[in-house]
Amino acid sequence: MKKWIGICIGIALLLTLIITCPSDERHREAIKGVCAESLQRSDNFLLSMLGGYMLDSVAKEMVFSKNCFIFSLGKVRYGEESRVASIGILGHVFVLFNKDDLDSLLENL
Protein backbone atom coordinates (compact mmCIF):
# COMPACT_ATOMS: atom_id res chain seq x y z
CA MET A 1 0.00 0.00 0.00
CA LYS A 2 2.81 2.43 0.87
CA LYS A 3 4.45 1.67 -2.45
CA TRP A 4 1.33 2.79 -4.36
CA ILE A 5 1.07 5.99 -2.34
CA GLY A 6 4.69 6.79 -3.14
CA ILE A 7 4.13 6.11 -6.83
CA CYS A 8 0.99 8.30 -6.88
CA ILE A 9 2.81 11.15 -5.16
CA GLY A 10 5.72 10.84 -7.60
CA ILE A 11 3.37 10.91 -10.60
CA ALA A 12 1.50 13.91 -9.17
CA LEU A 13 4.77 15.76 -8.61
CA LEU A 14 5.97 14.94 -12.13
CA LEU A 15 2.68 16.11 -13.67
CA THR A 16 2.83 19.32 -11.64
CA LEU A 17 6.33 20.05 -12.92
CA ILE A 18 5.31 19.37 -16.53
CA ILE A 19 2.13 21.47 -16.39
CA THR A 20 3.79 24.47 -14.73
CA CYS A 21 6.84 24.59 -17.00
CA PRO A 22 7.25 28.26 -18.10
CA SER A 23 6.81 29.24 -21.75
CA ASP A 24 8.95 31.34 -24.10
CA GLU A 25 6.94 34.43 -23.22
CA ARG A 26 7.58 34.05 -19.47
CA HIS A 27 11.33 33.86 -20.12
CA ARG A 28 11.18 36.93 -22.40
CA GLU A 29 9.28 38.94 -19.79
CA ALA A 30 11.71 38.02 -16.98
CA ILE A 31 14.77 38.88 -19.06
CA LYS A 32 13.17 42.09 -20.34
CA GLY A 33 12.39 43.11 -16.75
CA VAL A 34 16.01 42.82 -15.66
CA CYS A 35 17.21 44.60 -18.82
CA ALA A 36 14.67 47.42 -18.37
CA GLU A 37 15.89 48.08 -14.83
CA SER A 38 19.47 48.37 -16.06
CA LEU A 39 18.45 50.66 -18.91
CA GLN A 40 16.62 52.99 -16.52
CA ARG A 41 19.73 53.29 -14.35
CA SER A 42 22.02 53.89 -17.32
CA ASP A 43 23.98 57.15 -17.50
CA ASN A 44 23.62 57.23 -21.29
CA PHE A 45 20.49 59.34 -21.85
CA LEU A 46 19.86 58.23 -25.43
CA LEU A 47 20.24 54.57 -24.53
CA SER A 48 17.88 54.89 -21.57
CA MET A 49 15.23 56.63 -23.72
CA LEU A 50 15.40 54.39 -26.80
CA GLY A 51 16.30 51.18 -25.02
CA GLY A 52 12.81 50.55 -23.71
CA TYR A 53 11.28 50.77 -27.16
CA MET A 54 13.87 48.52 -28.73
CA LEU A 55 13.78 45.98 -25.91
CA ASP A 56 10.57 44.29 -27.10
CA SER A 57 11.75 43.70 -30.64
CA VAL A 58 15.21 42.59 -29.57
CA ALA A 59 13.76 40.17 -27.02
CA LYS A 60 11.48 38.60 -29.64
CA GLU A 61 14.44 38.01 -31.94
CA MET A 62 17.11 36.95 -29.46
CA VAL A 63 15.37 35.22 -26.53
CA PHE A 64 14.01 31.70 -26.87
CA SER A 65 13.51 28.79 -24.52
CA LYS A 66 14.15 25.08 -24.59
CA ASN A 67 11.51 22.98 -22.88
CA CYS A 68 13.02 20.09 -20.94
CA PHE A 69 9.57 18.87 -19.75
CA ILE A 70 10.05 19.45 -16.01
CA PHE A 71 11.95 22.73 -16.41
CA SER A 72 12.84 25.12 -19.20
CA LEU A 73 15.99 27.01 -20.13
CA GLY A 74 15.79 30.55 -21.46
CA LYS A 75 18.57 31.26 -23.91
CA VAL A 76 19.83 34.43 -25.56
CA ARG A 77 21.00 34.02 -29.14
CA TYR A 78 23.65 36.37 -30.49
CA GLY A 79 25.32 35.54 -33.77
CA GLU A 80 25.93 31.81 -34.03
CA GLU A 81 26.15 31.33 -30.26
CA SER A 82 23.48 31.01 -27.60
CA ARG A 83 23.87 31.33 -23.86
CA VAL A 84 21.62 30.20 -21.01
CA ALA A 85 20.14 33.31 -19.41
CA SER A 86 17.30 31.95 -17.27
CA ILE A 87 15.87 28.79 -15.74
CA GLY A 88 12.16 28.20 -15.34
CA ILE A 89 10.55 25.70 -12.98
CA LEU A 90 7.16 25.47 -11.25
CA GLY A 91 5.88 28.55 -13.10
CA HIS A 92 8.75 30.79 -11.97
CA VAL A 93 11.62 32.10 -14.09
CA PHE A 94 14.97 32.81 -12.47
CA VAL A 95 17.31 35.08 -14.45
CA LEU A 96 20.93 33.96 -14.13
CA PHE A 97 22.69 37.24 -14.86
CA ASN A 98 22.50 40.17 -12.51
CA LYS A 99 22.09 43.90 -12.95
CA ASP A 100 25.81 44.57 -12.47
CA ASP A 101 26.66 42.40 -15.48
CA LEU A 102 24.17 44.35 -17.60
CA ASP A 103 25.41 47.69 -16.31
CA SER A 104 28.98 46.85 -17.33
CA LEU A 105 27.72 45.71 -20.73
CA LEU A 106 25.77 48.96 -21.22
CA GLU A 107 28.81 51.05 -20.31
CA ASN A 108 30.67 49.49 -23.23
CA LEU A 109 27.94 50.56 -25.69
Coordinates of N, CA, C and O in Angstrom, one line a residue:
M1 N 0.8 -1.2 0.0 CA 0.0 0.0 0.0 C 0.9 1.3 0.0 O 0.6 2.2 -0.7
K2 N 1.9 1.3 0.8 CA 2.8 2.4 0.9 C 3.5 2.7 -0.5 O 3.8 3.8 -0.8
K3 N 3.8 1.6 -1.2 CA 4.4 1.7 -2.4 C 3.6 2.4 -3.4 O 4.0 3.3 -4.2
W4 N 2.3 2.1 -3.4 CA 1.3 2.8 -4.4 C 1.2 4.3 -4.0 O 1.0 5.1 -4.9
I5 N 1.2 4.6 -2.7 CA 1.1 6.0 -2.3 C 2.3 6.8 -2.8 O 2.2 7.9 -3.3
G6 N 3.5 6.2 -2.7 CA 4.7 6.8 -3.1 C 4.7 7.0 -4.7 O 5.1 8.0 -5.2
I7 N 4.2 6.0 -5.4 CA 4.1 6.1 -6.8 C 3.1 7.2 -7.2 O 3.4 8.0 -8.1
C8 N 2.0 7.3 -6.6 CA 1.0 8.3 -6.9 C 1.5 9.7 -6.6 O 1.3 10.6 -7.4
I9 N 2.2 9.9 -5.5 CA 2.8 11.2 -5.2 C 3.9 11.5 -6.2 O 4.0 12.7 -6.6
G10 N 4.7 10.6 -6.6 CA 5.7 10.8 -7.6 C 5.1 11.2 -8.9 O 5.6 12.2 -9.6
I11 N 4.1 10.6 -9.3 CA 3.4 10.9 -10.6 C 2.7 12.3 -10.5 O 2.8 13.1 -11.4
A12 N 2.1 12.6 -9.4 CA 1.5 13.9 -9.2 C 2.6 15.0 -9.2 O 2.3 16.1 -9.8
L13 N 3.7 14.8 -8.6 CA 4.8 15.8 -8.6 C 5.3 16.0 -10.0 O 5.5 17.1 -10.5
L14 N 5.5 14.9 -10.8 CA 6.0 14.9 -12.1 C 5.0 15.7 -13.0 O 5.4 16.6 -13.8
L15 N 3.7 15.4 -12.9 CA 2.7 16.1 -13.7 C 2.6 17.6 -13.3 O 2.5 18.4 -14.2
T16 N 2.8 17.9 -12.1 CA 2.8 19.3 -11.6 C 4.0 20.1 -12.3 O 3.9 21.2 -12.8
L17 N 5.2 19.4 -12.3 CA 6.3 20.1 -12.9 C 6.1 20.2 -14.4 O 6.5 21.3 -15.0
I18 N 5.5 19.3 -15.1 CA 5.3 19.4 -16.5 C 4.3 20.4 -16.9 O 4.5 21.2 -17.8
I19 N 3.2 20.5 -16.1 CA 2.1 21.5 -16.4 C 2.6 22.9 -16.1 O 2.2 23.8 -16.8
T20 N 3.4 23.1 -15.1 CA 3.8 24.5 -14.7 C 5.1 24.9 -15.4 O 5.6 26.0 -15.0
C21 N 5.6 24.2 -16.3 CA 6.8 24.6 -17.0 C 6.6 25.9 -17.8 O 5.7 26.0 -18.6
P22 N 7.4 26.9 -17.5 CA 7.3 28.3 -18.1 C 7.5 28.2 -19.6 O 8.3 27.5 -20.1
S23 N 6.8 29.1 -20.3 CA 6.8 29.2 -21.7 C 7.9 30.2 -22.2 O 8.5 30.9 -21.4
D24 N 8.0 30.4 -23.5 CA 8.9 31.3 -24.1 C 8.6 32.7 -23.6 O 9.5 33.5 -23.3
E25 N 7.4 33.1 -23.6 CA 6.9 34.4 -23.2 C 7.3 34.8 -21.8 O 7.7 35.9 -21.5
R26 N 7.2 33.8 -20.9 CA 7.6 34.0 -19.5 C 9.1 34.3 -19.4 O 9.5 35.2 -18.6
H27 N 9.9 33.6 -20.1 CA 11.3 33.9 -20.1 C 11.6 35.2 -20.7 O 12.5 36.0 -20.2
R28 N 11.0 35.6 -21.8 CA 11.2 36.9 -22.4 C 10.8 38.0 -21.4 O 11.6 39.0 -21.3
E29 N 9.7 37.9 -20.7 CA 9.3 38.9 -19.8 C 10.3 39.1 -18.6 O 10.6 40.2 -18.2
A30 N 10.8 38.0 -18.1 CA 11.7 38.0 -17.0 C 13.0 38.7 -17.4 O 13.6 39.5 -16.7
I31 N 13.5 38.3 -18.6 CA 14.8 38.9 -19.1 C 14.6 40.3 -19.4 O 15.4 41.2 -19.1
K32 N 13.4 40.7 -20.0 CA 13.2 42.1 -20.3 C 13.1 42.9 -19.1 O 13.5 44.1 -19.0
G33 N 12.5 42.4 -18.0 CA 12.4 43.1 -16.7 C 13.7 43.5 -16.2 O 14.0 44.6 -15.7
V34 N 14.7 42.5 -16.2 CA 16.0 42.8 -15.7 C 16.7 43.8 -16.6 O 17.4 44.8 -16.1
C35 N 16.6 43.7 -17.9 CA 17.2 44.6 -18.8 C 16.6 46.0 -18.7 O 17.4 47.0 -18.8
A36 N 15.3 46.1 -18.5 CA 14.7 47.4 -18.4 C 15.2 48.2 -17.1 O 15.4 49.4 -17.2
E37 N 15.4 47.4 -16.0 CA 15.9 48.1 -14.8 C 17.3 48.6 -15.1 O 17.6 49.7 -14.6
S38 N 18.1 47.9 -15.8 CA 19.5 48.4 -16.1 C 19.5 49.6 -17.0 O 20.3 50.5 -16.9
L39 N 18.5 49.5 -18.0 CA 18.4 50.7 -18.9 C 18.0 51.9 -18.2 O 18.5 53.0 -18.5
Q40 N 17.1 51.8 -17.3 CA 16.6 53.0 -16.5 C 17.7 53.6 -15.7 O 17.8 54.8 -15.5
R41 N 18.6 52.8 -15.2 CA 19.7 53.3 -14.3 C 21.0 53.7 -15.2 O 21.9 54.1 -14.6
S42 N 20.9 53.6 -16.5 CA 22.0 53.9 -17.3 C 22.3 55.4 -17.3 O 21.4 56.2 -17.3
D43 N 23.6 55.7 -17.4 CA 24.0 57.1 -17.5 C 23.8 57.7 -18.9 O 23.7 58.9 -19.1
N44 N 23.8 56.8 -19.9 CA 23.6 57.2 -21.3 C 22.2 57.6 -21.5 O 21.3 56.7 -21.6
F45 N 21.9 58.9 -21.7 CA 20.5 59.3 -21.8 C 19.8 58.8 -23.1 O 18.6 58.3 -23.0
L46 N 20.5 58.7 -24.2 CA 19.9 58.2 -25.4 C 19.5 56.7 -25.3 O 18.5 56.3 -25.7
L47 N 20.5 56.0 -24.7 CA 20.2 54.6 -24.5 C 19.1 54.3 -23.6 O 18.3 53.4 -23.8
S48 N 19.0 55.1 -22.5 CA 17.9 54.9 -21.6 C 16.5 55.3 -22.2 O 15.5 54.7 -21.8
M49 N 16.5 56.2 -23.1 CA 15.2 56.6 -23.7 C 14.8 55.6 -24.8 O 13.7 55.2 -24.9
L50 N 15.7 55.3 -25.7 CA 15.4 54.4 -26.8 C 15.4 52.9 -26.4 O 14.8 52.1 -27.1
G51 N 16.1 52.6 -25.4 CA 16.3 51.2 -25.0 C 15.0 50.5 -24.7 O 14.8 49.3 -25.1
G52 N 14.1 51.2 -24.0 CA 12.8 50.5 -23.7 C 12.0 50.2 -24.9 O 11.3 49.2 -25.0
Y53 N 12.0 51.0 -25.9 CA 11.3 50.8 -27.2 C 11.9 49.6 -28.0 O 11.2 48.8 -28.6
M54 N 13.2 49.6 -28.0 CA 13.9 48.5 -28.7 C 13.9 47.2 -28.0 O 14.1 46.1 -28.6
L55 N 13.7 47.2 -26.7 CA 13.8 46.0 -25.9 C 12.8 44.9 -26.3 O 13.1 43.7 -26.4
D56 N 11.6 45.3 -26.7 CA 10.6 44.3 -27.1 C 11.0 43.6 -28.4 O 10.9 42.3 -28.5
S57 N 11.4 44.3 -29.4 CA 11.7 43.7 -30.6 C 13.0 42.9 -30.5 O 13.1 41.8 -31.1
V58 N 14.0 43.3 -29.8 CA 15.2 42.6 -29.6 C 14.9 41.3 -28.8 O 15.5 40.2 -29.1
A59 N 14.1 41.4 -27.8 CA 13.8 40.2 -27.0 C 13.0 39.1 -27.9 O 13.3 37.9 -27.7
K60 N 12.2 39.6 -28.8 CA 11.5 38.6 -29.6 C 12.4 37.9 -30.6 O 12.2 36.7 -30.9
E61 N 13.5 38.6 -31.0 CA 14.4 38.0 -31.9 C 15.5 37.2 -31.2 O 16.0 36.2 -31.8
M62 N 15.9 37.6 -30.1 CA 17.1 37.0 -29.5 C 16.8 36.0 -28.3 O 17.6 35.1 -28.1
V63 N 15.7 36.1 -27.7 CA 15.4 35.2 -26.5 C 14.4 34.1 -27.0 O 13.4 34.3 -27.6
F64 N 14.8 32.9 -26.6 CA 14.0 31.7 -26.9 C 14.2 30.7 -25.7 O 15.1 30.9 -24.9
S65 N 13.4 29.7 -25.6 CA 13.5 28.8 -24.5 C 13.5 27.4 -25.0 O 13.0 27.1 -26.1
K66 N 14.1 26.5 -24.3 CA 14.2 25.1 -24.6 C 13.4 24.4 -23.5 O 13.8 24.4 -22.3
N67 N 12.3 23.7 -23.8 CA 11.5 23.0 -22.9 C 12.1 21.6 -22.6 O 12.3 20.8 -23.5
C68 N 12.5 21.4 -21.4 CA 13.0 20.1 -20.9 C 12.0 19.3 -20.1 O 12.4 18.5 -19.2
F69 N 10.7 19.5 -20.4 CA 9.6 18.9 -19.8 C 9.3 19.3 -18.3 O 8.3 19.8 -18.0
I70 N 10.3 19.1 -17.4 CA 10.1 19.4 -16.0 C 10.6 20.8 -15.7 O 10.3 21.4 -14.6
F71 N 11.4 21.4 -16.5 CA 11.9 22.7 -16.4 C 12.2 23.3 -17.8 O 12.2 22.5 -18.8
S72 N 12.5 24.5 -17.9 CA 12.8 25.1 -19.2 C 14.0 26.0 -19.0 O 14.3 26.6 -18.0
L73 N 14.8 26.1 -20.1 CA 16.0 27.0 -20.1 C 15.7 28.2 -21.1 O 15.4 27.9 -22.3
G74 N 15.9 29.4 -20.6 CA 15.8 30.5 -21.5 C 17.2 30.9 -22.0 O 18.1 30.9 -21.2
K75 N 17.3 31.0 -23.3 CA 18.6 31.3 -23.9 C 18.5 32.6 -24.7 O 17.5 32.9 -25.2
V76 N 19.7 33.2 -24.8 CA 19.8 34.4 -25.6 C 20.7 34.1 -26.7 O 21.8 33.6 -26.5
R77 N 20.2 34.3 -27.9 CA 21.0 34.0 -29.1 C 21.6 35.3 -29.7 O 21.0 36.3 -29.8
Y78 N 22.9 35.3 -29.9 CA 23.7 36.4 -30.5 C 24.7 35.8 -31.5 O 25.5 35.0 -31.1
G79 N 24.5 36.1 -32.7 CA 25.3 35.5 -33.8 C 25.0 34.1 -33.9 O 23.9 33.6 -34.0
E80 N 26.1 33.3 -33.9 CA 25.9 31.8 -34.0 C 25.9 31.1 -32.7 O 25.6 30.0 -32.6
E81 N 26.1 31.9 -31.6 CA 26.2 31.3 -30.3 C 24.8 31.6 -29.5 O 24.1 32.5 -29.8
S82 N 24.6 30.8 -28.5 CA 23.5 31.0 -27.6 C 24.0 30.7 -26.2 O 24.8 29.9 -26.0
R83 N 23.4 31.4 -25.2 CA 23.9 31.3 -23.9 C 22.6 31.2 -22.9 O 21.7 31.9 -23.1
V84 N 22.7 30.4 -22.0 CA 21.6 30.2 -21.0 C 21.5 31.5 -20.2 O 22.5 31.9 -19.5
A85 N 20.3 32.1 -20.1 CA 20.1 33.3 -19.4 C 19.1 33.2 -18.3 O 19.1 34.0 -17.4
S86 N 18.3 32.1 -18.3 CA 17.3 31.9 -17.3 C 16.9 30.5 -17.2 O 17.1 29.7 -18.1
I87 N 16.4 30.1 -16.0 CA 15.9 28.8 -15.7 C 14.5 28.9 -15.2 O 14.2 29.8 -14.3
G88 N 13.5 28.2 -15.8 CA 12.2 28.2 -15.3 C 11.7 26.9 -14.8 O 11.9 25.8 -15.4
I89 N 11.1 26.9 -13.6 CA 10.6 25.7 -13.0 C 9.4 26.1 -12.1 O 9.4 27.2 -11.5
L90 N 8.4 25.3 -12.1 CA 7.2 25.5 -11.2 C 6.5 26.8 -11.5 O 6.0 27.5 -10.6
G91 N 6.5 27.3 -12.7 CA 5.9 28.5 -13.1 C 6.7 29.8 -12.8 O 6.3 30.9 -13.1
H92 N 7.9 29.7 -12.3 CA 8.8 30.8 -12.0 C 10.0 30.8 -12.9 O 10.5 29.7 -13.3
V93 N 10.4 32.0 -13.3 CA 11.6 32.1 -14.1 C 12.7 32.8 -13.3 O 12.4 33.9 -12.8
F94 N 13.9 32.2 -13.2 CA 15.0 32.8 -12.5 C 16.0 33.2 -13.5 O 16.6 32.4 -14.2
V95 N 16.3 34.5 -13.5 CA 17.3 35.1 -14.4 C 18.7 34.9 -13.8 O 18.9 35.2 -12.7
L96 N 19.6 34.3 -14.6 CA 20.9 34.0 -14.1 C 21.9 35.1 -14.1 O 22.9 35.0 -13.4
F97 N 21.7 36.1 -14.9 CA 22.7 37.2 -14.9 C 22.1 38.3 -14.0 O 20.9 38.4 -13.8
N98 N 23.0 39.1 -13.4 CA 22.5 40.2 -12.5 C 22.6 41.6 -13.1 O 23.1 41.7 -14.2
K99 N 22.1 42.5 -12.4 CA 22.1 43.9 -13.0 C 23.5 44.5 -13.1 O 23.7 45.3 -14.0
D100 N 24.4 44.1 -12.3 CA 25.8 44.6 -12.5 C 26.4 44.1 -13.8 O 27.2 44.9 -14.4
D101 N 26.1 42.9 -14.2 CA 26.7 42.4 -15.5 C 26.1 43.2 -16.6 O 26.8 43.6 -17.6
L102 N 24.8 43.5 -16.5 CA 24.2 44.3 -17.6 C 24.7 45.8 -17.6 O 24.9 46.4 -18.6
D103 N 24.9 46.3 -16.4 CA 25.4 47.7 -16.3 C 26.8 47.8 -17.0 O 27.1 48.8 -17.7
S104 N 27.7 46.8 -16.7 CA 29.0 46.8 -17.3 C 28.9 46.7 -18.8 O 29.6 47.3 -19.6
L105 N 27.9 45.9 -19.3 CA 27.7 45.7 -20.7 C 27.2 47.0 -21.4 O 27.7 47.4 -22.4
L106 N 26.3 47.7 -20.7 CA 25.8 49.0 -21.2 C 26.8 50.1 -21.2 O 26.8 51.0 -22.1
E107 N 27.7 50.0 -20.3 CA 28.8 51.0 -20.3 C 29.7 50.9 -21.5 O 30.2 51.9 -22.0
N108 N 29.8 49.7 -22.0 CA 30.7 49.5 -23.2 C 30.0 49.9 -24.5 O 30.6 50.1 -25.5
L109 N 28.7 50.1 -24.5 CA 27.9 50.6 -25.7 C 28.1 52.0 -26.0 O 28.3 52.9 -25.2

